[in-house]
């Protein structure tokens, strides 16, 4: 289809919104925001999901691409919008651009955490998820006034993965929109001491379960990338959700949302006397303190090590660069 064909189809759709619901060939549109550690492998995962054979380039600020899939032969292709936030946690305010009240119903978040850098793990996760959650909650508060049905539907959907009879129903606090947590660089993580691996795996299981998220560990190996792809394709194109589960800490974790439980995860990995000394108001805070006791967070400033994109050959533009050089001079 040319851009004109798509524009005409869009105008027709807006003119006859009621007919659209009845059409079996309706196009499904979803949006996914990828965020996480800097150089954590987000671009690589997106390229694999879209089956593109390109070598990944560093992401500058916020980047956009899309994928299309036909559900059946001779049906219109479904569209998935992929947004990627670069720069680790330094540019988190940019999430306001892709997540809006217009697409909130069809939006999902993929958080990519670099397993090879456990000292940055909690800080990255906490700051990115906090800002995203606050932004989504603001949108939901506005929607409650303008479109209460949609707001109620989104709030109800948060709990869909957890059955009402699940023993942890009262103990979790689901993320307001679908969330997948990917632990990348499993090949490096696999070389860690088994006790360290256990603490990281257990903590990520708790966090994922607490937020009602799916969790998968991945690396450059094709088999592991396929598992991550299955979860992302479920969000992007509505493919069937995998029912397989792997919770063995000596193997890569794969736990779709709602299939874990606090009793299987167990208590935070610390001795009873240590747990007694830690002051925490919520289970999440307790896990954070136990995790950061083993992996103290680095006091790192993301902004300092961002290279000046104006000096990057990837973005060279002769006329602009000449004018800039003149100005600097």
C-alpha positions in Angstrom: 0.0 0.0 0.0 1.2 3.5 -0.7 0.9 6.3 1.9 -2.2 7.6 0.0 -4.0 4.2 0.1 -3.4 4.1 3.9 -4.6 7.6 4.3 -7.8 7.0 2.3 -8.4 3.8 4.3 -7.9 5.7 7.6 -10.4 8.5 6.5 -13.0 5.8 5.5 -12.5 4.1 8.8 -13.2 7.3 10.7 -16.3 8.0 8.6 -17.8 4.6 9.4 -16.5 3.7 12.8 -19.5 1.3 13.4 -18.9 -0.8 10.3 -15.3 -1.1 11.4 -16.2 -3.2 14.5 -18.1 -5.6 12.4 -15.3 -6.2 9.9 -13.4 -9.4 10.4 -10.4 -7.9 8.5 -9.9 -5.1 11.0 -6.3 -4.1 11.4 -4.8 -4.5 14.9 -2.4 -1.8 16.1 -0.2 -2.1 19.1 2.7 0.0 20.6 5.6 -1.2 22.6 8.2 0.9 24.4 11.6 -0.7 25.0 13.7 0.8 27.8 16.5 -0.3 30.1 20.3 -0.3 30.7 22.4 1.6 28.3 24.1 -0.9 25.9 21.9 -3.6 27.3 20.9 -5.1 24.0 17.4 -3.4 23.3 18.1 -2.7 19.7 19.4 -6.3 19.0 16.1 -7.7 20.5 14.0 -5.4 18.4 15.9 -6.3 15.2 15.4 -10.0 16.0 11.6 -9.5 16.6 11.3 -7.8 13.2 13.6 -10.4 11.6 16.0 -7.7 10.3 19.5 -8.6 9.5 21.1 -5.3 10.4 23.9 -4.6 12.9 22.6 -2.6 15.8 23.7 1.1 16.1 23.7 3.0 19.4 20.2 4.5 20.1 20.0 8.3 20.3 17.3 9.6 22.6 14.0 8.1 21.4 13.9 6.0 18.2 10.9 4.6 16.3 10.4 1.7 14.0 7.5 -0.6 13.1 6.7 -4.2 12.1 3.8 -5.6 10.1 2.4 -9.1 10.1 -0.6 -10.7 8.3 -2.7 -13.0 10.5 -3.9 -15.0 7.5 -3.5 -15.0 3.8 -5.1 -12.1 2.0 -5.9 -10.2 5.2 -4.7 -6.7 6.0 -1.5 -6.6 7.9 -1.4 -5.8 11.7 0.9 -3.1 12.7 3.2 -2.9 15.8 4.9 0.3 16.7 8.3 -0.2 18.4 9.7 2.8 20.4 13.1 2.6 22.0 14.4 4.8 24.7 18.2 5.3 24.6 20.6 6.6 27.3 19.6 4.3 30.2 17.8 6.4 32.8 19.0 9.9 31.7 16.2 10.6 29.2 13.3 8.9 30.9 11.1 12.0 30.6 10.9 11.3 26.9 8.4 8.4 27.6 5.6 11.1 27.5 6.0 11.2 23.7 5.0 7.6 22.8 2.6 6.9 25.7 -0.6 9.0 25.2 -4.2 8.8 26.2 -5.0 7.8 22.5 -2.9 4.6 22.5 -2.9 3.6 26.2 -5.3 0.7 25.6 -2.9 -0.9 23.2 0.4 0.0 24.9 3.0 -2.3 26.5 6.4 -1.9 28.1 9.5 -4.1 27.7 12.2 -3.4 30.3 15.6 -4.8 29.3 18.0 -5.2 32.3 21.7 -6.1 31.7 22.4 -9.1 33.9 26.1 -8.6 33.6 25.8 -5.3 35.6 24.0 -6.2 38.8 25.1 -3.0 40.6 23.1 -0.9 38.1 20.2 -3.3 38.0 17.9 -2.1 40.8 18.5 1.6 40.2 17.8 1.4 36.5 14.7 -0.7 37.0 13.3 1.4 39.8 13.7 4.8 38.1 12.4 3.7 34.7 9.3 1.9 36.1 8.5 4.6 38.6 8.5 7.4 36.0 6.5 5.2 33.5 4.0 4.2 36.2 3.4 7.9 37.3 2.9 9.0 33.7 0.4 6.1 33.0 -1.5 6.9 36.2 -1.8 10.5 35.2 -3.3 9.5 31.9 -5.7 7.0 33.6 -6.8 9.8 36.1 -7.7 12.0 33.1 -9.4 9.2 31.3 -11.6 8.5 34.4 -13.1 11.9 33.8 -13.4 11.9 30.0 -13.8 8.1 29.2 -14.5 6.2 32.4 -15.3 2.9 30.5 -11.8 2.8 28.9 -10.1 3.6 32.3 -12.1 0.9 34.0 -11.2 -1.6 31.3 -7.5 -0.9 31.6 -7.6 -1.2 35.4 -9.5 -4.5 35.1 -7.0 -5.8 32.5 -4.1 -5.3 34.9 -5.4 -8.2 36.9 -6.2 -10.5 34.0 -3.1 -12.6 34.3 -3.7 -13.3 38.0 -6.7 -15.5 38.8 -8.9 -14.3 41.7 -8.1 -17.5 43.6 -4.3 -17.0 43.2 -2.8 -17.1 46.8 -0.9 -13.8 46.1 -3.9 -11.8 44.9 -3.7 -9.4 47.9 0.2 -9.2 47.9 0.9 -7.9 44.4 0.6 -4.5 42.8 0.3 -5.0 39.0 1.8 -2.5 36.6 -1.0 -0.5 35.0 0.0 -1.7 31.4 1.4 -5.0 30.2 5.1 -5.4 31.2 7.8 -7.8 30.1 11.1 -7.9 32.0 14.0 -9.2 29.9 17.4 -10.1 31.6 19.9 -9.7 28.8 23.5 -10.9 28.4 22.8 -14.3 30.0 26.0 -15.7 28.6 28.1 -13.4 30.8 25.7 -13.8 33.8 26.1 -17.6 33.5 29.8 -17.3 34.4 28.9 -15.6 37.8 29.2 -17.4 41.1 26.1 -19.6 41.7 25.2 -17.7 44.9 25.2 -14.3 43.0 23.1 -15.8 40.2 20.6 -17.1 42.8 20.2 -13.7 44.4 19.7 -11.9 41.1 17.3 -14.6 39.7 15.3 -14.7 42.9 15.0 -10.9 43.1 13.9 -10.5 39.5 11.3 -13.3 40.0 9.9 -11.4 42.9 9.9 -8.0 41.1 8.2 -9.5 38.0 5.6 -11.4 40.0 4.9 -8.3 42.2 4.3 -6.2 39.1 2.3 -8.9 37.2 5.0 -9.0 34.5 6.5 -11.8 32.4 10.2 -12.5 32.9 12.7 -14.0 30.4 16.5 -14.3 30.4 18.1 -13.9 27.0 21.5 -13.6 25.2 22.7 -13.6 21.6 21.9 -17.4 21.4 19.1 -18.0 18.9 17.2 -20.3 21.2 17.0 -17.7 24.0 16.1 -14.9 21.6 13.2 -17.0 20.3 11.8 -17.2 23.8 12.0 -13.4 24.2 10.5 -13.0 20.8 7.5 -15.2 21.7 6.6 -12.9 24.6 7.1 -9.7 22.5 5.0 -11.1 19.6 2.2 -11.9 22.0 2.2 -8.2 23.0 2.8 -6.8 19.4 0.6 -9.1 17.3 -1.5 -11.1 19.7 0.2 -14.4 19.0 -0.6 -17.2 21.5 1.1 -16.9 24.9 3.6 -19.6 25.8 2.6 -21.7 28.7 6.0 -23.2 29.4 7.8 -22.2 32.6 11.5 -22.5 33.6 12.3 -21.5 37.2 15.6 -23.4 37.7 18.2 -20.9 38.8 21.0 -22.8 36.9 19.1 -22.3 33.6 17.7 -19.2 31.8 14.5 -18.1 33.5 11.3 -18.0 31.5 8.1 -17.2 33.4 5.0 -15.8 31.7 2.9 -13.3 33.8 0.8 -14.9 36.5 2.5 -18.3 36.5 4.8 -17.7 39.5 4.0 -17.5 43.2 5.5 -16.0 46.4 5.6 -19.5 48.0 7.8 -20.8 45.0 10.0 -17.7 45.1 10.6 -18.0 48.9 11.8 -15.3 51.2 14.5 -12.7 50.3 18.0 -14.3 50.2 19.3 -13.2 53.6 19.7 -14.8 57.1 16.9 -14.3 59.6 19.0 -12.1 61.8 19.9 -9.8 58.8 16.2 -9.7 57.8 15.3 -8.7 61.4 17.7 -5.7 61.3 16.3 -4.3 58.0 13.6 -1.7 58.3 11.2 -1.8 55.3 7.6 -0.7 54.8 6.8 -2.9 51.9 7.9 -6.3 50.6 9.5 -4.5 47.6 11.6 -2.3 49.9 12.7 -5.3 51.8 13.9 -7.1 48.7 15.6 -3.9 47.5 17.6 -3.6 50.8 18.6 -7.3 50.7 19.7 -7.0 47.0 21.6 -3.8 47.5 23.5 -5.3 50.5 25.1 -7.8 48.0 25.2 -5.4 45.0 25.6 -1.9 46.3 24.3 0.5 43.7 27.0 2.4 41.7 26.7 6.2 42.0 26.8 6.6 38.3 25.6 9.6 36.3 24.2 8.5 33.0 24.4 12.0 31.6 28.2 12.3 31.8 29.2 9.6 29.5 26.8 10.4 26.6 29.1 11.2 23.7 28.2 14.3 21.8 26.0 13.1 18.9 27.1 16.1 16.8 30.5 14.5 16.6 29.2 11.0 15.6 29.9 10.1 12.0 26.6 8.3 11.9 24.8 11.6 11.9 27.2 13.5 9.6 25.5 16.1 7.3 27.9 18.1 5.2 26.0 21.4 5.0 24.9 21.4 8.6 28.4 20.5 9.8 30.0 23.3 7.8 27.6 25.9 9.2 28.2 24.5 12.7 32.0 24.7 12.3 31.6 28.3 11.1 29.4 29.2 14.1 31.8 27.6 16.5 34.7 29.4 14.9 
